[in-house]
Amino acid sequence: MASGEKNLTEGPLARQILIFSLPLVCSNLLQALFNMSDIAVVGRFAGSQALGSVGSTTIFVTLMTGFLIGLGGGVNVLVARFYGAEQPRDVEKSVHSSLLVCIAAGILLLVIGVAFSPALMRLLGTKPDLIDGAILYLRIYFLGMPAMAIYNFGNGVFSAVGNTRKPLVYLTIAGILNILLNLFFVIVCRMSVAGVALASILTQYLSAFLILRALTRVEGCYGLRREKLHLDPAMTRSILGLGVPAGCQNAIFALANLFIQASINTFDTVVVRGNSAAANADPLVYDVMAAFYTACASFMSQNFGAGKRARVKRSYFISLGYSFGIGAVMGLSLVFFGQTFLALFTTEQAVADAGMQRLVIMGLCYPISAFMDCTIAASRGLGRTIVPTFIVIMGSCVFRVVWVYTVFAYFGTLQSLYLLFVCSWTVTAIAEIIYFVRIYKQQMSIYDKAA
């Protein structure tokens, strides 16, 4: 087995999942912190108006990047399944087809993002003093979508074979450069929102180059070879069948949040800016918890491919426990140290006070999301994505829209708006768990018959 690869089908499971996840935790945490540096730098050095402009784009950015992350998750599941089943030819075909699919998705999102940024910002009701900066930031930022697609592809492949350290190294290099470029473009060049957007896309292309170069140097079955780059029809259908619903699941959350952002924009500018600052906690916590969802999908998929029934089930429960625990620790930390966190993004106490209203509610509720997201990852690990996507649409999109136009419309308070998150997570989690239990029994019965 090549250096860095891990056999996820043997050994002490709890320890393996933790060791596998720790580099992912660091990687996701760094990625969230580096992304937050955009808002922190403009908030501290370019003023609250620039902070509001960049913060107003968060949901749209999450919508697009969430799709690419989900697509990479689909790549991860497919490669892990073939790798666990020791089918090197299928691993090879899935890797090369996946790269082409991801590049195409990145280019498509680039076009959509650049073309429709103005319309979406107006649809959200973005404040007149913030909209020009928001559109400028988005149009530059989305030039980096192909690079982001490539990085998530490479991250999915390396995670599938148990190597989570290389993506961490490459992301660290790119992230440190991102912070330095943010400071240079904003403080020295006085480019404000354009500067942080430019820094982001430059470092995205650097991380994409590094991860592609690493895959071309791999000697194993998952290594990239130029002459083998083509779309295998059957494999492409499998990639799209897993990756597109997984990407849509992530994008749907952001789509539903568009209605929330539109509701927040009905409050005064101080509240909007406070929400923008506090919302930086969401990717910070979600992305760290997501490391264990990736572990869940990878371990379940490899063990499913290898026919290790007991490890499939235990992988889910162990990953769920870890993700719930880290969500609770980080959430409570934000409740108690929220003012310090918000000071990274604003020097205005009124903005920080408005942000604390969100942090207190969300900080207490983050762990609940583990029951929903980890179960979705578990279903994906068993190769099921269509029904979980439908459940997400109903529980985390339709439910939230209904809440906005009923509960929030009646009370009209920030608290009534923020509470919809935990309520939608709970409803969606219950439905996802019921579905997962059913498909798990179905898959295990297939093993019993085969035996």
One Martini backbone bead per residue (centre of mass of N, CA, C, O) as a GRO file, in nm:
protein
  451
    1MET     BB    1   0.096   0.035   0.023
    2ALA     BB    2   0.091   0.348  -0.004
    3SER     BB    3   0.175   0.635   0.109
    4GLY     BB    4  -0.110   0.731   0.319
    5GLU     BB    5  -0.258   0.484   0.306
    6LYS     BB    6  -0.574   0.321   0.415
    7ASN     BB    7  -0.726   0.062   0.589
    8LEU     BB    8  -1.082   0.071   0.668
    9THR     BB    9  -1.142  -0.264   0.729
   10GLU     BB   10  -0.927  -0.248   0.971
   11GLY     BB   11  -0.940  -0.228   1.306
   12PRO     BB   12  -0.981   0.022   1.530
   13LEU     BB   13  -1.242   0.228   1.472
   14ALA     BB   14  -1.236   0.478   1.659
   15ARG     BB   15  -0.939   0.544   1.607
   16GLN     BB   16  -0.948   0.562   1.298
   17ILE     BB   17  -1.156   0.790   1.271
   18LEU     BB   18  -0.995   0.998   1.428
   19ILE     BB   19  -0.732   0.995   1.259
   20PHE     BB   20  -0.874   1.057   0.991
   21SER     BB   21  -1.022   1.332   1.091
   22LEU     BB   22  -0.809   1.535   1.196
   23PRO     BB   23  -0.707   1.646   0.924
   24LEU     BB   24  -0.993   1.737   0.841
   25VAL     BB   25  -1.039   1.933   1.067
   26CYS     BB   26  -0.799   2.113   1.002
   27SER     BB   27  -0.875   2.169   0.710
   28ASN     BB   28  -1.163   2.289   0.761
   29LEU     BB   29  -1.073   2.502   0.963
   30LEU     BB   30  -0.881   2.651   0.778
   31GLN     BB   31  -1.083   2.712   0.554
   32ALA     BB   32  -1.270   2.882   0.732
   33LEU     BB   33  -1.055   3.087   0.827
   34PHE     BB   34  -0.969   3.185   0.546
   35ASN     BB   35  -1.251   3.282   0.463
   36MET     BB   36  -1.279   3.480   0.708
   37SER     BB   37  -1.046   3.675   0.628
   38ASP     BB   38  -1.200   3.844   0.432
   39ILE     BB   39  -1.392   3.973   0.645
   40ALA     BB   40  -1.186   4.061   0.855
   41VAL     BB   41  -1.019   4.255   0.680
   42VAL     BB   42  -1.250   4.443   0.582
   43GLY     BB   43  -1.363   4.508   0.866
   44ARG     BB   44  -1.086   4.634   0.983
   45PHE     BB   45  -0.968   4.800   0.698
   46ALA     BB   46  -1.260   4.891   0.526
   47GLY     BB   47  -1.515   4.854   0.688
   48SER     BB   48  -1.859   4.801   0.733
   49GLN     BB   49  -1.944   4.810   0.436
   50ALA     BB   50  -1.756   4.584   0.336
   51LEU     BB   51  -1.862   4.375   0.529
   52GLY     BB   52  -2.154   4.374   0.421
   53SER     BB   53  -2.091   4.296   0.130
   54VAL     BB   54  -1.951   4.023   0.182
   55GLY     BB   55  -2.169   3.903   0.377
   56SER     BB   56  -2.405   3.906   0.158
   57THR     BB   57  -2.259   3.653  -0.010
   58THR     BB   58  -2.254   3.386   0.155
   59ILE     BB   59  -2.492   3.221   0.040
   60PHE     BB   60  -2.405   3.214  -0.258
   61VAL     BB   61  -2.134   3.081  -0.207
   62THR     BB   62  -2.249   2.829  -0.062
   63LEU     BB   63  -2.420   2.727  -0.294
   64MET     BB   64  -2.179   2.664  -0.488
   65THR     BB   65  -1.967   2.524  -0.302
   66GLY     BB   66  -2.159   2.302  -0.197
   67PHE     BB   67  -2.181   2.153  -0.462
   68LEU     BB   68  -1.876   2.080  -0.490
   69ILE     BB   69  -1.850   1.927  -0.225
   70GLY     BB   70  -2.065   1.713  -0.293
   71LEU     BB   71  -1.927   1.607  -0.546
   72GLY     BB   72  -1.671   1.515  -0.392
   73GLY     BB   73  -1.831   1.314  -0.213
   74GLY     BB   74  -1.913   1.126  -0.444
   75VAL     BB   75  -1.627   1.050  -0.523
   76ASN     BB   76  -1.547   0.927  -0.254
   77VAL     BB   77  -1.752   0.691  -0.247
   78LEU     BB   78  -1.679   0.550  -0.513
   79VAL     BB   79  -1.376   0.503  -0.465
   80ALA     BB   80  -1.403   0.356  -0.190
   81ARG     BB   81  -1.562   0.113  -0.286
   82PHE     BB   82  -1.352   0.004  -0.495
   83TYR     BB   83  -1.113  -0.003  -0.299
   84GLY     BB   84  -1.243  -0.202  -0.089
   85ALA     BB   85  -1.298  -0.423  -0.333
   86GLU     BB   86  -1.050  -0.446  -0.517
   87GLN     BB   87  -1.096  -0.239  -0.799
   88PRO     BB   88  -0.873  -0.084  -0.991
   89ARG     BB   89  -1.018  -0.025  -1.258
   90ASP     BB   90  -1.255   0.139  -1.129
   91VAL     BB   91  -1.086   0.348  -0.993
   92GLU     BB   92  -0.959   0.466  -1.249
   93LYS     BB   93  -1.225   0.548  -1.391
   94SER     BB   94  -1.342   0.729  -1.166
   95VAL     BB   95  -1.117   0.940  -1.152
   96HIS     BB   96  -1.112   1.042  -1.452
   97SER     BB   97  -1.413   1.111  -1.477
   98SER     BB   98  -1.437   1.305  -1.233
   99LEU     BB   99  -1.258   1.534  -1.327
  100LEU     BB  100  -1.431   1.619  -1.573
  101VAL     BB  101  -1.691   1.673  -1.418
  102CYS     BB  102  -1.579   1.892  -1.224
  103ILE     BB  103  -1.484   2.095  -1.432
  104ALA     BB  104  -1.758   2.142  -1.564
  105ALA     BB  105  -1.895   2.245  -1.304
  106GLY     BB  106  -1.709   2.489  -1.257
  107ILE     BB  107  -1.772   2.638  -1.522
  108LEU     BB  108  -2.076   2.663  -1.483
  109LEU     BB  109  -2.061   2.830  -1.216
  110LEU     BB  110  -1.910   3.065  -1.328
  111VAL     BB  111  -2.127   3.161  -1.525
  112ILE     BB  112  -2.360   3.191  -1.325
  113GLY     BB  113  -2.226   3.384  -1.120
  114VAL     BB  114  -2.157   3.620  -1.315
  115ALA     BB  115  -2.446   3.660  -1.447
  116PHE     BB  116  -2.639   3.647  -1.155
  117SER     BB  117  -2.550   3.837  -0.925
  118PRO     BB  118  -2.734   4.090  -0.948
  119ALA     BB  119  -3.010   3.947  -0.929
  120LEU     BB  120  -2.968   3.815  -0.649
  121MET     BB  121  -2.907   4.066  -0.479
  122ARG     BB  122  -3.187   4.189  -0.537
  123LEU     BB  123  -3.362   3.954  -0.437
  124LEU     BB  124  -3.245   3.988  -0.133
  125GLY     BB  125  -3.238   4.299  -0.061
  126THR     BB  126  -2.991   4.457  -0.083
  127LYS     BB  127  -2.838   4.712   0.018
  128PRO     BB  128  -2.749   4.990  -0.156
  129ASP     BB  129  -2.459   5.025   0.001
  130LEU     BB  130  -2.377   4.698  -0.077
  131ILE     BB  131  -2.423   4.588  -0.375
  132ASP     BB  132  -2.169   4.665  -0.540
  133GLY     BB  133  -1.963   4.506  -0.366
  134ALA     BB  134  -2.099   4.227  -0.391
  135ILE     BB  135  -2.081   4.194  -0.700
  136LEU     BB  136  -1.777   4.223  -0.727
  137TYR     BB  137  -1.696   3.987  -0.548
  138LEU     BB  138  -1.843   3.760  -0.702
  139ARG     BB  139  -1.718   3.793  -0.990
  140ILE     BB  140  -1.436   3.720  -0.890
  141TYR     BB  141  -1.473   3.460  -0.718
  142PHE     BB  142  -1.603   3.277  -0.962
  143LEU     BB  143  -1.331   3.233  -1.117
  144GLY     BB  144  -1.257   2.985  -0.898
  145MET     BB  145  -1.440   2.728  -0.950
  146PRO     BB  146  -1.258   2.523  -1.103
  147ALA     BB  147  -1.050   2.500  -0.873
  148MET     BB  148  -1.245   2.401  -0.653
  149ALA     BB  149  -1.330   2.145  -0.802
  150ILE     BB  150  -1.049   2.014  -0.809
  151TYR     BB  151  -0.991   2.004  -0.507
  152ASN     BB  152  -1.242   1.831  -0.426
  153PHE     BB  153  -1.163   1.594  -0.593
  154GLY     BB  154  -0.887   1.534  -0.460
  155ASN     BB  155  -0.996   1.509  -0.171
  156GLY     BB  156  -1.184   1.267  -0.232
  157VAL     BB  157  -0.966   1.067  -0.321
  158PHE     BB  158  -0.776   1.070  -0.075
  159SER     BB  159  -0.997   0.995   0.134
  160ALA     BB  160  -1.078   0.717   0.007
  161VAL     BB  161  -0.765   0.606   0.080
  162GLY     BB  162  -0.686   0.756   0.372
  163ASN     BB  163  -0.565   1.048   0.269
  164THR     BB  164  -0.567   1.354   0.475
  165ARG     BB  165  -0.286   1.518   0.461
  166LYS     BB  166  -0.235   1.646   0.187
  167PRO     BB  167  -0.472   1.850   0.174
  168LEU     BB  168  -0.375   2.002   0.427
  169VAL     BB  169  -0.107   2.108   0.319
  170TYR     BB  170  -0.219   2.263   0.072
  171LEU     BB  171  -0.417   2.443   0.229
  172THR     BB  172  -0.210   2.582   0.410
  173ILE     BB  173  -0.050   2.720   0.192
  174ALA     BB  174  -0.289   2.874   0.060
  175GLY     BB  175  -0.399   3.015   0.321
  176ILE     BB  176  -0.156   3.185   0.399
  177LEU     BB  177  -0.149   3.337   0.130
  178ASN     BB  178  -0.432   3.459   0.155
  179ILE     BB  179  -0.377   3.642   0.396
  180LEU     BB  180  -0.143   3.803   0.275
  181LEU     BB  181  -0.306   3.908   0.028
  182ASN     BB  182  -0.526   4.050   0.180
  183LEU     BB  183  -0.342   4.257   0.320
  184PHE     BB  184  -0.212   4.372   0.064
  185PHE     BB  185  -0.468   4.458  -0.103
  186VAL     BB  186  -0.607   4.631   0.131
  187ILE     BB  187  -0.371   4.803   0.263
  188VAL     BB  188  -0.179   4.872   0.021
  189CYS     BB  189  -0.392   4.876  -0.240
  190ARG     BB  190  -0.691   4.945  -0.167
  191MET     BB  191  -0.927   4.707  -0.273
  192SER     BB  192  -1.093   4.563  -0.081
  193VAL     BB  193  -1.316   4.344  -0.206
  194ALA     BB  194  -1.134   4.281  -0.452
  195GLY     BB  195  -0.887   4.178  -0.293
  196VAL     BB  196  -1.013   3.924  -0.150
  197ALA     BB  197  -1.108   3.789  -0.409
  198LEU     BB  198  -0.833   3.765  -0.549
  199ALA     BB  199  -0.695   3.597  -0.330
  200SER     BB  200  -0.881   3.352  -0.350
  201ILE     BB  201  -0.833   3.263  -0.651
  202LEU     BB  202  -0.527   3.227  -0.639
  203THR     BB  203  -0.531   3.002  -0.411
  204GLN     BB  204  -0.715   2.802  -0.555
  205TYR     BB  205  -0.517   2.742  -0.790
  206LEU     BB  206  -0.293   2.638  -0.614
  207SER     BB  207  -0.441   2.395  -0.481
  208ALA     BB  208  -0.509   2.258  -0.750
  209PHE     BB  209  -0.220   2.214  -0.847
  210LEU     BB  210  -0.114   2.046  -0.607
  211ILE     BB  211  -0.324   1.808  -0.623
  212LEU     BB  212  -0.267   1.727  -0.917
  213ARG     BB  213   0.032   1.667  -0.889
  214ALA     BB  214   0.001   1.441  -0.681
  215LEU     BB  215  -0.175   1.248  -0.863
  216THR     BB  216   0.045   1.218  -1.095
  217ARG     BB  217   0.256   1.073  -0.874
  218VAL     BB  218   0.088   0.834  -0.850
  219GLU     BB  219   0.114   0.468  -0.871
  220GLY     BB  220  -0.158   0.395  -0.832
  221CYS     BB  221  -0.495   0.352  -0.926
  222TYR     BB  222  -0.548   0.681  -0.847
  223GLY     BB  223  -0.381   0.789  -1.062
  224LEU     BB  224  -0.293   1.030  -1.292
  225ARG     BB  225  -0.356   1.014  -1.656
  226ARG     BB  226  -0.373   1.168  -1.949
  227GLU     BB  227  -0.445   0.915  -2.142
  228LYS     BB  228  -0.710   0.846  -1.934
  229LEU     BB  229  -0.882   1.095  -2.016
  230HIS     BB  230  -1.219   0.996  -1.979
  231LEU     BB  231  -1.559   0.920  -2.038
  232ASP     BB  232  -1.719   0.686  -1.871
  233PRO     BB  233  -2.038   0.615  -1.896
  234ALA     BB  234  -2.100   0.445  -1.640
  235MET     BB  235  -1.932   0.619  -1.440
  236THR     BB  236  -2.068   0.889  -1.491
  237ARG     BB  237  -2.346   0.805  -1.387
  238SER     BB  238  -2.248   0.744  -1.099
  239ILE     BB  239  -2.137   1.022  -1.033
  240LEU     BB  240  -2.402   1.176  -1.080
  241GLY     BB  241  -2.581   1.001  -0.888
  242LEU     BB  242  -2.404   1.094  -0.634
  243GLY     BB  243  -2.303   1.398  -0.669
  244VAL     BB  244  -2.552   1.572  -0.739
  245PRO     BB  245  -2.728   1.517  -0.489
  246ALA     BB  246  -2.508   1.599  -0.289
  247GLY     BB  247  -2.482   1.888  -0.396
  248CYS     BB  248  -2.783   1.964  -0.359
  249GLN     BB  249  -2.795   1.937  -0.058
  250ASN     BB  250  -2.606   2.176  -0.002
  251ALA     BB  251  -2.753   2.391  -0.180
  252ILE     BB  252  -3.031   2.386  -0.039
  253PHE     BB  253  -2.953   2.523   0.218
  254ALA     BB  254  -2.877   2.792   0.081
  255LEU     BB  255  -3.147   2.841  -0.060
  256ALA     BB  256  -3.313   2.863   0.201
  257ASN     BB  257  -3.131   3.104   0.315
  258LEU     BB  258  -3.232   3.326   0.127
  259PHE     BB  259  -3.492   3.381   0.292
  260ILE     BB  260  -3.345   3.463   0.548
  261GLN     BB  261  -3.183   3.700   0.432
  262ALA     BB  262  -3.429   3.858   0.339
  263SER     BB  263  -3.536   3.893   0.630
  264ILE     BB  264  -3.289   4.038   0.750
  265ASN     BB  265  -3.308   4.284   0.542
  266THR     BB  266  -3.558   4.415   0.710
  267PHE     BB  267  -3.362   4.523   0.883
  268ASP     BB  268  -3.126   4.693   0.995
  269THR     BB  269  -2.792   4.745   0.935
  270VAL     BB  270  -2.683   4.640   1.205
  271VAL     BB  271  -2.812   4.359   1.187
  272VAL     BB  272  -2.687   4.273   0.920
  273ARG     BB  273  -2.391   4.297   1.018
  274GLY     BB  274  -2.416   4.110   1.263
  275ASN     BB  275  -2.498   3.860   1.101
  276SER     BB  276  -2.247   3.849   0.918
  277ALA     BB  277  -2.049   3.800   1.150
  278ALA     BB  278  -2.190   3.548   1.289
  279ALA     BB  279  -2.204   3.359   1.027
  280ASN     BB  280  -1.899   3.265   1.047
  281ALA     BB  281  -1.960   3.022   1.241
  282ASP     BB  282  -2.093   2.814   1.060
  283PRO     BB  283  -1.852   2.704   0.887
  284LEU     BB  284  -1.673   2.642   1.125
  285VAL     BB  285  -1.856   2.416   1.244
  286TYR     BB  286  -1.952   2.252   1.001
  287ASP     BB  287  -1.666   2.175   0.886
  288VAL     BB  288  -1.574   2.015   1.131
  289MET     BB  289  -1.809   1.814   1.138
  290ALA     BB  290  -1.766   1.716   0.835
  291ALA     BB  291  -1.526   1.527   0.885
  292PHE     BB  292  -1.714   1.295   1.003
  293TYR     BB  293  -1.883   1.257   0.747
  294THR     BB  294  -1.655   1.168   0.567
  295ALA     BB  295  -1.578   0.927   0.739
  296CYS     BB  296  -1.845   0.783   0.724
  297ALA     BB  297  -1.853   0.743   0.414
  298SER     BB  298  -1.576   0.603   0.380
  299PHE     BB  299  -1.609   0.364   0.578
  300MET     BB  300  -1.878   0.254   0.471
  301SER     BB  301  -1.791   0.213   0.176
  302GLN     BB  302  -1.550   0.024   0.214
  303ASN     BB  303  -1.704  -0.191   0.392
  304PHE     BB  304  -1.924  -0.245   0.186
  305GLY     BB  305  -1.731  -0.345  -0.039
  306ALA     BB  306  -1.601  -0.572   0.173
  307GLY     BB  307  -1.840  -0.693   0.365
  308LYS     BB  308  -1.842  -0.525   0.656
  309ARG     BB  309  -2.105  -0.513   0.849
  310ALA     BB  310  -2.029  -0.414   1.139
  311ARG     BB  311  -1.862  -0.159   1.043
  312VAL     BB  312  -2.084  -0.001   0.914
  313LYS     BB  313  -2.253   0.063   1.169
  314ARG     BB  314  -2.024   0.174   1.357
  315SER     BB  315  -1.940   0.415   1.181
  316TYR     BB  316  -2.191   0.580   1.234
  317PHE     BB  317  -2.194   0.607   1.549
  318ILE     BB  318  -1.910   0.724   1.584
  319SER     BB  319  -1.942   0.972   1.402
  320LEU     BB  320  -2.182   1.092   1.553
  321GLY     BB  321  -2.042   1.132   1.825
  322TYR     BB  322  -1.818   1.321   1.731
  323SER     BB  323  -1.992   1.545   1.596
  324PHE     BB  324  -2.158   1.618   1.845
  325GLY     BB  325  -1.924   1.693   2.034
  326ILE     BB  326  -1.789   1.920   1.862
  327GLY     BB  327  -2.047   2.094   1.841
  328ALA     BB  328  -2.078   2.149   2.146
  329VAL     BB  329  -1.806   2.280   2.204
  330MET     BB  330  -1.822   2.510   1.991
  331GLY     BB  331  -2.095   2.630   2.068
  332LEU     BB  332  -2.029   2.705   2.368
  333SER     BB  333  -1.788   2.886   2.300
  334LEU     BB  334  -1.962   3.102   2.152
  335VAL     BB  335  -2.142   3.180   2.388
  336PHE     BB  336  -1.895   3.273   2.586
  337PHE     BB  337  -1.697   3.400   2.323
  338GLY     BB  338  -1.845   3.592   2.114
  339GLN     BB  339  -1.717   3.875   2.139
  340THR     BB  340  -1.436   3.787   2.049
  341PHE     BB  341  -1.518   3.682   1.774
  342LEU     BB  342  -1.653   3.953   1.665
  343ALA     BB  343  -1.386   4.129   1.686
  344LEU     BB  344  -1.272   4.023   1.407
  345PHE     BB  345  -1.510   4.203   1.232
  346THR     BB  346  -1.562   4.430   1.462
  347THR     BB  347  -1.571   4.764   1.639
  348GLU     BB  348  -1.883   4.757   1.681
  349GLN     BB  349  -2.095   4.707   1.940
  350ALA     BB  350  -2.372   4.695   1.799
  351VAL     BB  351  -2.296   4.468   1.603
  352ALA     BB  352  -2.213   4.260   1.819
  353ASP     BB  353  -2.486   4.245   1.965
  354ALA     BB  354  -2.642   4.142   1.721
  355GLY     BB  355  -2.467   3.882   1.682
  356MET     BB  356  -2.533   3.743   1.962
  357GLN     BB  357  -2.822   3.653   1.898
  358ARG     BB  358  -2.721   3.425   1.713
  359LEU     BB  359  -2.498   3.272   1.875
  360VAL     BB  360  -2.668   3.164   2.110
  361ILE     BB  361  -2.864   2.988   1.949
  362MET     BB  362  -2.667   2.831   1.766
  363GLY     BB  363  -2.469   2.719   1.982
  364LEU     BB  364  -2.701   2.529   2.112
  365CYS     BB  365  -2.775   2.376   1.813
  366TYR     BB  366  -2.549   2.239   1.644
  367PRO     BB  367  -2.556   1.931   1.738
  368ILE     BB  368  -2.827   1.854   1.593
  369SER     BB  369  -2.711   1.840   1.296
  370ALA     BB  370  -2.572   1.559   1.314
  371PHE     BB  371  -2.824   1.376   1.270
  372MET     BB  372  -2.855   1.465   0.978
  373ASP     BB  373  -2.569   1.467   0.832
  374CYS     BB  374  -2.467   1.181   0.912
  375THR     BB  375  -2.706   1.027   0.781
  376ILE     BB  376  -2.657   1.123   0.496
  377ALA     BB  377  -2.370   1.003   0.475
  378ALA     BB  378  -2.459   0.710   0.525
  379SER     BB  379  -2.638   0.681   0.275
  380ARG     BB  380  -2.410   0.746   0.077
  381GLY     BB  381  -2.228   0.502   0.162
  382LEU     BB  382  -2.475   0.310   0.038
  383GLY     BB  383  -2.568   0.470  -0.241
  384ARG     BB  384  -2.776   0.694  -0.127
  385THR     BB  385  -2.940   1.017  -0.258
  386ILE     BB  386  -3.230   1.084  -0.350
  387VAL     BB  387  -3.404   1.071  -0.092
  388PRO     BB  388  -3.232   1.257   0.089
  389THR     BB  389  -3.278   1.502  -0.093
  390PHE     BB  390  -3.585   1.518  -0.060
  391ILE     BB  391  -3.582   1.555   0.246
  392VAL     BB  392  -3.424   1.819   0.241
  393ILE     BB  393  -3.624   1.983   0.078
  394MET     BB  394  -3.854   1.957   0.289
  395GLY     BB  395  -3.698   2.018   0.571
  396SER     BB  396  -3.477   2.265   0.459
  397CYS     BB  397  -3.680   2.433   0.265
  398VAL     BB  398  -3.987   2.428   0.287
  399PHE     BB  399  -3.998   2.466   0.593
  400ARG     BB  400  -3.851   2.745   0.596
  401VAL     BB  401  -4.045   2.900   0.419
  402VAL     BB  402  -4.293   2.857   0.592
  403TRP     BB  403  -4.178   2.988   0.846
  404VAL     BB  404  -4.133   3.273   0.733
  405TYR     BB  405  -4.457   3.299   0.646
  406THR     BB  406  -4.547   3.248   0.957
  407VAL     BB  407  -4.382   3.275   1.222
  408PHE     BB  408  -4.221   3.530   1.141
  409ALA     BB  409  -4.464   3.698   1.042
  410TYR     BB  410  -4.590   3.708   1.331
  411PHE     BB  411  -4.338   3.802   1.519
  412GLY     BB  412  -4.074   3.957   1.387
  413THR     BB  413  -3.813   3.814   1.505
  414LEU     BB  414  -3.501   3.697   1.536
  415GLN     BB  415  -3.563   3.446   1.705
  416SER     BB  416  -3.782   3.327   1.509
  417LEU     BB  417  -3.569   3.290   1.282
  418TYR     BB  418  -3.335   3.117   1.418
  419LEU     BB  419  -3.519   2.867   1.514
  420LEU     BB  420  -3.552   2.723   1.235
  421PHE     BB  421  -3.298   2.555   1.230
  422VAL     BB  422  -3.356   2.341   1.456
  423CYS     BB  423  -3.632   2.253   1.348
  424SER     BB  424  -3.535   2.150   1.069
  425TRP     BB  425  -3.326   1.949   1.171
  426THR     BB  426  -3.521   1.767   1.328
  427VAL     BB  427  -3.712   1.685   1.102
  428THR     BB  428  -3.494   1.576   0.906
  429ALA     BB  429  -3.359   1.366   1.093
  430ILE     BB  430  -3.598   1.178   1.134
  431ALA     BB  431  -3.635   1.103   0.836
  432GLU     BB  432  -3.343   1.002   0.779
  433ILE     BB  433  -3.337   0.774   0.989
  434ILE     BB  434  -3.570   0.608   0.884
  435TYR     BB  435  -3.441   0.557   0.606
  436PHE     BB  436  -3.172   0.431   0.696
  437VAL     BB  437  -3.282   0.183   0.844
  438ARG     BB  438  -3.412   0.059   0.592
  439ILE     BB  439  -3.158   0.038   0.400
  440TYR     BB  440  -2.981  -0.123   0.590
  441LYS     BB  441  -3.156  -0.377   0.599
  442GLN     BB  442  -3.148  -0.432   0.297
  443GLN     BB  443  -2.839  -0.464   0.262
  444MET     BB  444  -2.799  -0.689   0.478
  445SER     BB  445  -2.986  -0.899   0.340
  446ILE     BB  446  -2.801  -0.938   0.098
  447TYR     BB  447  -2.567  -1.059   0.253
  448ASP     BB  448  -2.721  -1.302   0.374
  449LYS     BB  449  -2.793  -1.433   0.100
  450ALA     BB  450  -2.501  -1.459  -0.008
  451ALA     BB  451  -2.410  -1.640   0.245
   0.00000   0.00000   0.00000
